[in-house]
PDB file of C-alpha atoms in Angstrom:
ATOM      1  CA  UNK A  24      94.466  65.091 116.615  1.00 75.00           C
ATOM      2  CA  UNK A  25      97.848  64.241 115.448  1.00 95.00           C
ATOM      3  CA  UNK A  26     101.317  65.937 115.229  1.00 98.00           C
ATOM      4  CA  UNK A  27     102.787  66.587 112.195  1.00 98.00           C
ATOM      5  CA  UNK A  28     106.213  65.635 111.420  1.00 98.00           C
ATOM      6  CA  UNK A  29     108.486  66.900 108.648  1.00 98.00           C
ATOM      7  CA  UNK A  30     112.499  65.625 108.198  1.00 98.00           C
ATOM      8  CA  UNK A  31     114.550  67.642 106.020  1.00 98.00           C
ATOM      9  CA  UNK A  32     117.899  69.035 105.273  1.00 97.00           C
ATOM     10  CA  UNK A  33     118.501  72.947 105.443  1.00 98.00           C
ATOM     11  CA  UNK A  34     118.387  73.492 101.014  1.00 98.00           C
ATOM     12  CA  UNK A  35     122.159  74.631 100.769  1.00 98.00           C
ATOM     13  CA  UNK A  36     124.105  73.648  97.004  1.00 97.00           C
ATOM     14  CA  UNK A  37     125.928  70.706  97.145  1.00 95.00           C
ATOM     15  CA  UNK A  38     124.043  68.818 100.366  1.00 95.00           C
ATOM     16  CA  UNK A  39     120.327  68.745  99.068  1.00 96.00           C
ATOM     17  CA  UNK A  40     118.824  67.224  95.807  1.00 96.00           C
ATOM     18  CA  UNK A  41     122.767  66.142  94.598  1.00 95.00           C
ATOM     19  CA  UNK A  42     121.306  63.821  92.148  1.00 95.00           C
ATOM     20  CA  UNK A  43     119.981  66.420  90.309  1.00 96.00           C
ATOM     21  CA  UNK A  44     123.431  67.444  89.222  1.00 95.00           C
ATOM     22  CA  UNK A  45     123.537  67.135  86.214  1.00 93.00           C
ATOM     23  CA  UNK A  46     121.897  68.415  84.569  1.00 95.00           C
ATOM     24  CA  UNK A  47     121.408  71.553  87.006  1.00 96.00           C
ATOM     25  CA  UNK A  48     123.399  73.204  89.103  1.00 96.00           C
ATOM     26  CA  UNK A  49     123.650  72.759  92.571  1.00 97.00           C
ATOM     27  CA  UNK A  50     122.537  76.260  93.174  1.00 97.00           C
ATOM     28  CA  UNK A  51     119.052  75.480  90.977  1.00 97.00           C
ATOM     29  CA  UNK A  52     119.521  72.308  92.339  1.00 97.00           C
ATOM     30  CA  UNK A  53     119.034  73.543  96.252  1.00 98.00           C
ATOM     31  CA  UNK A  54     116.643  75.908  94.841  1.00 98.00           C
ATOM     32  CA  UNK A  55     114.337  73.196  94.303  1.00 98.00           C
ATOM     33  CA  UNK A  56     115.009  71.685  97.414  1.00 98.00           C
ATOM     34  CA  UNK A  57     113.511  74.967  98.855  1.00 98.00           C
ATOM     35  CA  UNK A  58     110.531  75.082  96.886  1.00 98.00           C
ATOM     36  CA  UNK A  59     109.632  71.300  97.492  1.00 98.00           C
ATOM     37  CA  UNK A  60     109.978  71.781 101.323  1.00 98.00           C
ATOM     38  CA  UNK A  61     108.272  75.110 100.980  1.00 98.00           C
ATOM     39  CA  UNK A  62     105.211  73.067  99.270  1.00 98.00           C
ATOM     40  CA  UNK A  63     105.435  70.250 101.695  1.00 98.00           C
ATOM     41  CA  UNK A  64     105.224  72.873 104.942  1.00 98.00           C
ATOM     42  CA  UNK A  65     102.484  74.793 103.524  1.00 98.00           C
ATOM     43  CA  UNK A  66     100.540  71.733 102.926  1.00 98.00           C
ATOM     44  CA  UNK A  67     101.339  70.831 106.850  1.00 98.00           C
ATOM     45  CA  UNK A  68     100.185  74.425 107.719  1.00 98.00           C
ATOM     46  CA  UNK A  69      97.144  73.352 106.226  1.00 98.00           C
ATOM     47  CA  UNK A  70      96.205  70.016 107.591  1.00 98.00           C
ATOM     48  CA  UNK A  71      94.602  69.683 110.578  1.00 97.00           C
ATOM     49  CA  UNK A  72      97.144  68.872 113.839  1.00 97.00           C
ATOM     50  CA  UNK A  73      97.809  69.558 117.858  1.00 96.00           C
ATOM     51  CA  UNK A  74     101.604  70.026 116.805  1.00 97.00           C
ATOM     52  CA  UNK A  75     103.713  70.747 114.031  1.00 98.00           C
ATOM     53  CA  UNK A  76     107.436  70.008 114.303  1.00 98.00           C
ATOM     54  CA  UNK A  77     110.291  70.466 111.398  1.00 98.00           C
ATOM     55  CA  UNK A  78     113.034  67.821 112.603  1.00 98.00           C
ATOM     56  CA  UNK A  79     115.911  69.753 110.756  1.00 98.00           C
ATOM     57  CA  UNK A  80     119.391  69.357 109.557  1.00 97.00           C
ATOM     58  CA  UNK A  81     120.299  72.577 109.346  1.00 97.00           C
ATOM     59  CA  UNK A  82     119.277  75.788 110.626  1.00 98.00           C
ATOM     60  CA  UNK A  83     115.514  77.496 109.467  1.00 97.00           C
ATOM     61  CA  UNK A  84     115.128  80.388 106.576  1.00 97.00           C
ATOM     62  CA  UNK A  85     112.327  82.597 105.165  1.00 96.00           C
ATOM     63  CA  UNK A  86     110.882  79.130 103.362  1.00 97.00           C
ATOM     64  CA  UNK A  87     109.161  78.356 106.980  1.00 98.00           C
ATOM     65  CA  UNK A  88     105.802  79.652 107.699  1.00 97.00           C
ATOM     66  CA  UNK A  89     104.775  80.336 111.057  1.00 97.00           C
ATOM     67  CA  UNK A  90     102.935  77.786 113.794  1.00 97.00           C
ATOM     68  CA  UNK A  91     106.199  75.215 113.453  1.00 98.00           C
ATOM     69  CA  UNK A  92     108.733  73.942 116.121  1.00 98.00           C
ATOM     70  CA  UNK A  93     111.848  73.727 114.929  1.00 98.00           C
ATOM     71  CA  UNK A  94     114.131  70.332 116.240  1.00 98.00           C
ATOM     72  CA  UNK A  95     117.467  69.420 115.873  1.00 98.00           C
ATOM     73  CA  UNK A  96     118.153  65.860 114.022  1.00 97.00           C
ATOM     74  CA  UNK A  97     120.120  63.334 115.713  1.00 96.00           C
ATOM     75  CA  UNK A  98     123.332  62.142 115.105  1.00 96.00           C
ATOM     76  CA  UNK A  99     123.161  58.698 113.013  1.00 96.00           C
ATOM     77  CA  UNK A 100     122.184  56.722 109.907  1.00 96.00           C
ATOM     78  CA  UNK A 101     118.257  57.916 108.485  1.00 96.00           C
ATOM     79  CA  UNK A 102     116.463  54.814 110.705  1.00 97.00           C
ATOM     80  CA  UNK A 103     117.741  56.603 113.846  1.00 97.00           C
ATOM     81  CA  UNK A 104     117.010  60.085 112.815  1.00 97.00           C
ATOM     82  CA  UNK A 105     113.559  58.950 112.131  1.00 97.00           C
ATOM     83  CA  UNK A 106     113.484  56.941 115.209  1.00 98.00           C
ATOM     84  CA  UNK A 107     114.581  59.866 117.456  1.00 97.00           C
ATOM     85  CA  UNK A 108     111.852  62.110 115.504  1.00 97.00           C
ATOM     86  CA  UNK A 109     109.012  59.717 116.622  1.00 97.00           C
ATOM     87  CA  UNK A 110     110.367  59.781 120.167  1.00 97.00           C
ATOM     88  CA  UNK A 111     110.036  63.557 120.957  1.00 95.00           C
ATOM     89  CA  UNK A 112     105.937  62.738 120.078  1.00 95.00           C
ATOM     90  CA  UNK A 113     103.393  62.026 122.430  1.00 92.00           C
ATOM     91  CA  UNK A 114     100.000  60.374 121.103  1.00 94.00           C
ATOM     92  CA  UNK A 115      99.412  59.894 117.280  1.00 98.00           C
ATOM     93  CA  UNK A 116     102.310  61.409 114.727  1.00 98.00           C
ATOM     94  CA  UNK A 117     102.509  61.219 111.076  1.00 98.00           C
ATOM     95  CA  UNK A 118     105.996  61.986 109.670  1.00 98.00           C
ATOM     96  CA  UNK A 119     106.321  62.648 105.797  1.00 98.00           C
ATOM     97  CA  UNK A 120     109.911  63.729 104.239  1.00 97.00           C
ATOM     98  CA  UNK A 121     110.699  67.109 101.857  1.00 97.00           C
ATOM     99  CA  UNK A 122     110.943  65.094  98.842  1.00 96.00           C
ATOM    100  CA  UNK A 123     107.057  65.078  97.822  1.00 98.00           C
ATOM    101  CA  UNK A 124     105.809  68.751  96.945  1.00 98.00           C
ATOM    102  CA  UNK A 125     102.612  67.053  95.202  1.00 98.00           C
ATOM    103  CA  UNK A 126     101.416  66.349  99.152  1.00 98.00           C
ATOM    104  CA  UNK A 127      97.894  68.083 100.263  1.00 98.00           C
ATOM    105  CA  UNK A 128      96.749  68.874 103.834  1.00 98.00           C
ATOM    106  CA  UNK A 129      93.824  65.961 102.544  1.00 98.00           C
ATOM    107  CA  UNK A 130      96.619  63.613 102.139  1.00 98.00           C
ATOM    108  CA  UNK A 131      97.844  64.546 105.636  1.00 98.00           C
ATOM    109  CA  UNK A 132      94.517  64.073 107.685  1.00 97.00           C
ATOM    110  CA  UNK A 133      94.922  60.798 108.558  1.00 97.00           C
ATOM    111  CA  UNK A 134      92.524  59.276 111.288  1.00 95.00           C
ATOM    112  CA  UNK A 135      93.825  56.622 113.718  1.00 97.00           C
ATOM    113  CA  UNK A 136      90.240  55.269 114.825  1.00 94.00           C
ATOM    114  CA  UNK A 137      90.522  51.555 113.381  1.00 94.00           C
ATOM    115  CA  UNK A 138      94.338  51.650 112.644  1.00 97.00           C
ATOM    116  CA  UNK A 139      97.848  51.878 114.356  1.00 98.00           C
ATOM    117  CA  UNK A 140      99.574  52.872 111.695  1.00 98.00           C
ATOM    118  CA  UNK A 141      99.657  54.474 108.046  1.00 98.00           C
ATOM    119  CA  UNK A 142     102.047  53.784 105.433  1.00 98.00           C
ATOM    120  CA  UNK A 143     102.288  55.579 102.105  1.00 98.00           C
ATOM    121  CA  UNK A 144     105.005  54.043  99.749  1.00 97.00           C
ATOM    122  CA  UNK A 145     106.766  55.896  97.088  1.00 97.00           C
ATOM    123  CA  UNK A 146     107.307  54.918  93.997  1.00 96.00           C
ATOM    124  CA  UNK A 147     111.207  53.939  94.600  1.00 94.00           C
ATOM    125  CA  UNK A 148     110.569  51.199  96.713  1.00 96.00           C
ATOM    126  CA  UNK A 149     110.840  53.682  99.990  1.00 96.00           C
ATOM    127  CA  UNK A 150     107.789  55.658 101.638  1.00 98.00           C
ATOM    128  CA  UNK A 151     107.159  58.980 101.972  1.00 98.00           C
ATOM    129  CA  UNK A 152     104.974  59.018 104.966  1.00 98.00           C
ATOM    130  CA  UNK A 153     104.668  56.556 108.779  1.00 98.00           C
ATOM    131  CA  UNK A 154     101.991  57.016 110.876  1.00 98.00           C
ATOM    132  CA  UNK A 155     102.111  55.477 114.126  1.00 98.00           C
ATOM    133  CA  UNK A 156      99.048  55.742 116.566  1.00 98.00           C
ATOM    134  CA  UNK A 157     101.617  55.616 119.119  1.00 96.00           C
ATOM    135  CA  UNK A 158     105.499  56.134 118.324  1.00 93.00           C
ATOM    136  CA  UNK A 159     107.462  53.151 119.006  1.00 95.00           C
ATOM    137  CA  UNK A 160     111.119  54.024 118.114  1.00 96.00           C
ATOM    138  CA  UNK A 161     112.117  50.800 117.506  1.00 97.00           C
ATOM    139  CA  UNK A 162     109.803  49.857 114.767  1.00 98.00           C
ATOM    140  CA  UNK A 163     112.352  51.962 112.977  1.00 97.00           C
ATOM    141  CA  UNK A 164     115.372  51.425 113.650  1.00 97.00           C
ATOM    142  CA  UNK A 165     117.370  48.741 111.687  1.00 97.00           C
ATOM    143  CA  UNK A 166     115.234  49.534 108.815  1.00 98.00           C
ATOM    144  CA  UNK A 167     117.593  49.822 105.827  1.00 96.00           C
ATOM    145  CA  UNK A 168     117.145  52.959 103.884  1.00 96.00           C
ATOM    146  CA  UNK A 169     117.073  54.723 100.844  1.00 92.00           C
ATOM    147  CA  UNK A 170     117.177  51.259  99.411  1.00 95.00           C
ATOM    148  CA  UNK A 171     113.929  49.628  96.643  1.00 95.00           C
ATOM    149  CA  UNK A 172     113.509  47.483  99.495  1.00 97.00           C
ATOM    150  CA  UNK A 173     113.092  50.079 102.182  1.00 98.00           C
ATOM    151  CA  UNK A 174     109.215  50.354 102.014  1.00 97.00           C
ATOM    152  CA  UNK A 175     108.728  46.905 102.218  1.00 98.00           C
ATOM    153  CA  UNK A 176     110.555  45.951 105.110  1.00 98.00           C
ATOM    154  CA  UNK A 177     109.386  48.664 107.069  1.00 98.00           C
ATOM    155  CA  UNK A 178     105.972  46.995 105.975  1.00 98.00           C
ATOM    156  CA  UNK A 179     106.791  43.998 107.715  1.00 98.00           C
ATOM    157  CA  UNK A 180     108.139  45.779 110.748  1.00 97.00           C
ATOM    158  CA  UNK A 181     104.889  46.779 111.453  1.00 98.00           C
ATOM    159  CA  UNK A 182     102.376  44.123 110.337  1.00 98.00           C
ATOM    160  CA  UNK A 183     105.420  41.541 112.583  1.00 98.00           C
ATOM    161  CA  UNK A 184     104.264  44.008 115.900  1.00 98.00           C
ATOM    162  CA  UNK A 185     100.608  43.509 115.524  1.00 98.00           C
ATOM    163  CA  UNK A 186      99.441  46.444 113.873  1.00 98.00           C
ATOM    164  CA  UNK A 187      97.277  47.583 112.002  1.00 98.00           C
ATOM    165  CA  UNK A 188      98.179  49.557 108.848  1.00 98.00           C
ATOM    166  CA  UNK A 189      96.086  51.561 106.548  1.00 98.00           C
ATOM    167  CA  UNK A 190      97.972  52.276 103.056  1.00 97.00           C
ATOM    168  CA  UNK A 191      97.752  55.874 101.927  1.00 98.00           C
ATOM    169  CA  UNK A 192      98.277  56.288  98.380  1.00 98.00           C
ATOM    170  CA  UNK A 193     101.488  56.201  96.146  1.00 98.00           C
ATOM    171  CA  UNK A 194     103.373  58.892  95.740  1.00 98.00           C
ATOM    172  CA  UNK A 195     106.650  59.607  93.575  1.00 97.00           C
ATOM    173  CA  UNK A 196     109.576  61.187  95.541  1.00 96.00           C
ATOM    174  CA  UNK A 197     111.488  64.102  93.706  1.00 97.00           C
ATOM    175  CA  UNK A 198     115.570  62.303  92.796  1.00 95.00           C
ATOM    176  CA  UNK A 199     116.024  62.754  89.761  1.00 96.00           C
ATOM    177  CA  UNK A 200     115.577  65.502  87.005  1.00 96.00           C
ATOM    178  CA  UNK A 201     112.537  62.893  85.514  1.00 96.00           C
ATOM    179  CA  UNK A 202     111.012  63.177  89.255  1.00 97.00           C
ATOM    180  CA  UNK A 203     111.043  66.830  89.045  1.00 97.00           C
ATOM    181  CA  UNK A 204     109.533  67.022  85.432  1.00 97.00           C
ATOM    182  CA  UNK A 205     106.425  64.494  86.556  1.00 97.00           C
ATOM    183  CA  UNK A 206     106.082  65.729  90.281  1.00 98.00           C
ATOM    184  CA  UNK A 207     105.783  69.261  88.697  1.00 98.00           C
ATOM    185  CA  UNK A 208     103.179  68.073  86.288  1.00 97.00           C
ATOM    186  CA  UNK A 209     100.910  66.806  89.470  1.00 97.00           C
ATOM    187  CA  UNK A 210     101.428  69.796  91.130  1.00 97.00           C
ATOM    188  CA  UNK A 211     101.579  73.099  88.445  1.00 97.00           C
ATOM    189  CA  UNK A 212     100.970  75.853  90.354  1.00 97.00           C
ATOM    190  CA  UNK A 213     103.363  75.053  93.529  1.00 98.00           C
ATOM    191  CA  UNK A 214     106.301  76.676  94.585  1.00 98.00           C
ATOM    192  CA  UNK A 215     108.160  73.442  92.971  1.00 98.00           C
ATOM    193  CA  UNK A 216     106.978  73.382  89.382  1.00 98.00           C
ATOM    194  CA  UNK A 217     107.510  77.514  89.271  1.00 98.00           C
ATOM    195  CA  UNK A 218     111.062  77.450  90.302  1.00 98.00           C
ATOM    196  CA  UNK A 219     111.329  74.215  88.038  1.00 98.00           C
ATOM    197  CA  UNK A 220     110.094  76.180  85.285  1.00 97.00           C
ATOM    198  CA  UNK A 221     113.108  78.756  85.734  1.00 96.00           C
ATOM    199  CA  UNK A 222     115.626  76.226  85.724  1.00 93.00           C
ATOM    200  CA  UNK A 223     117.957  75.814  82.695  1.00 79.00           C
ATOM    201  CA  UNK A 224     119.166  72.579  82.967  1.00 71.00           C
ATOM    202  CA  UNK A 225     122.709  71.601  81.218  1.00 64.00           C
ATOM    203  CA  UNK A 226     122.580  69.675  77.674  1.00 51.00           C
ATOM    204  CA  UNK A 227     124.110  66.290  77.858  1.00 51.00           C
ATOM    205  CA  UNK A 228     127.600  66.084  75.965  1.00 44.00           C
TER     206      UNK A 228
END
């Protein structure tokens, strides 16, 4: 089976979720940042694996369930914290990001008999998940991120090395306040859309 890799900051105000400020706070802000990587580790508690891992920024809190390791991130831009997360794996790894609390354990059982790799874009031109039959570091790094470009190129990373890549479906990371309003409408009864559901956000002036 596979390992299981999640990246994600620790949910403290003002260094998770920032662009969701306005119009919430940074406290409601990091709350939801909690409750999306709550939903996301529950649905990797659920999924079949050998090894689940949390590559952290941060240190761990009461949001993570049990059966996880816990590793430091790396020093460096996001293509070499990925990079270094792929590298501590052995065998098939899928790694998926905090920033998708719509994600099921089905979404997350990925099988790499006729494939090398799995790539699910997001709807902002990144991806949300890489699969890699076996990690290869450097298929990540010098991949430009967080840009509408990002998915693509990491595309053609792959495909350029020979392999080859199943597509798993689209999904629509959580930015801004309109990415919490439609991820929580995909998802109503997680831990995201109920703490999204107590959040006053701030009227525009």
């Amino acid at each position: 089976m596979t390992t299981l890799l999640v990246i994600a900051k620790e949910p403290l105000p003002g260094r998770v979720k920032t662009r969701l400020t306005p119009p919430f706070t940074r406290r409601e802000a990091a709350q939801l940042a909690e409750a999306a990587l709550a939903d996301t580790l529950h649905a990797v508690a659920a999924a079949p694996a050998t090894r689940r891992v949390l590559v952290l920024d941060g240190a761990p809190g009461p949001w993570l369930p049990p059966g996880f390791e816990v590793l430091p991130q790396c020093a460096g831009g996001l293509d070499e914290r990925l990079a270094d997360a792929f590298a501590r794996c052995f065998g098939p790894a899928l790694l998926i990001g905090m920033d998708t609390p719509q994600v099921t354990p089905e979404l997350l059982t990925v099988d790499f008999t006729d494939c090398d790799a799995y790539l699910g874009a997001a709807e902002d031109g990144g991806f949300w998940a890489l699969g890699l039959a076996e990690p290869a570091p450097a298929l990540l790094r010098g991949v430009p991120m967080s840009t509408p470009v990002t998915g693509a190129v990491q595309r053609e990373r792959l495909l350029a090395a020979g392999l080859r890549v199943r597509e798993l479906p689209r999904l629509r990371d959580v930015d801004t306040a309109a990415d919490a309003r439609a991820v929580a409408a995909l998802a109503p009864h997680g831990r995201f859309a109920a703490r999204l559901a107590r959040c006053t956000p701030v009227a525009p002036r």
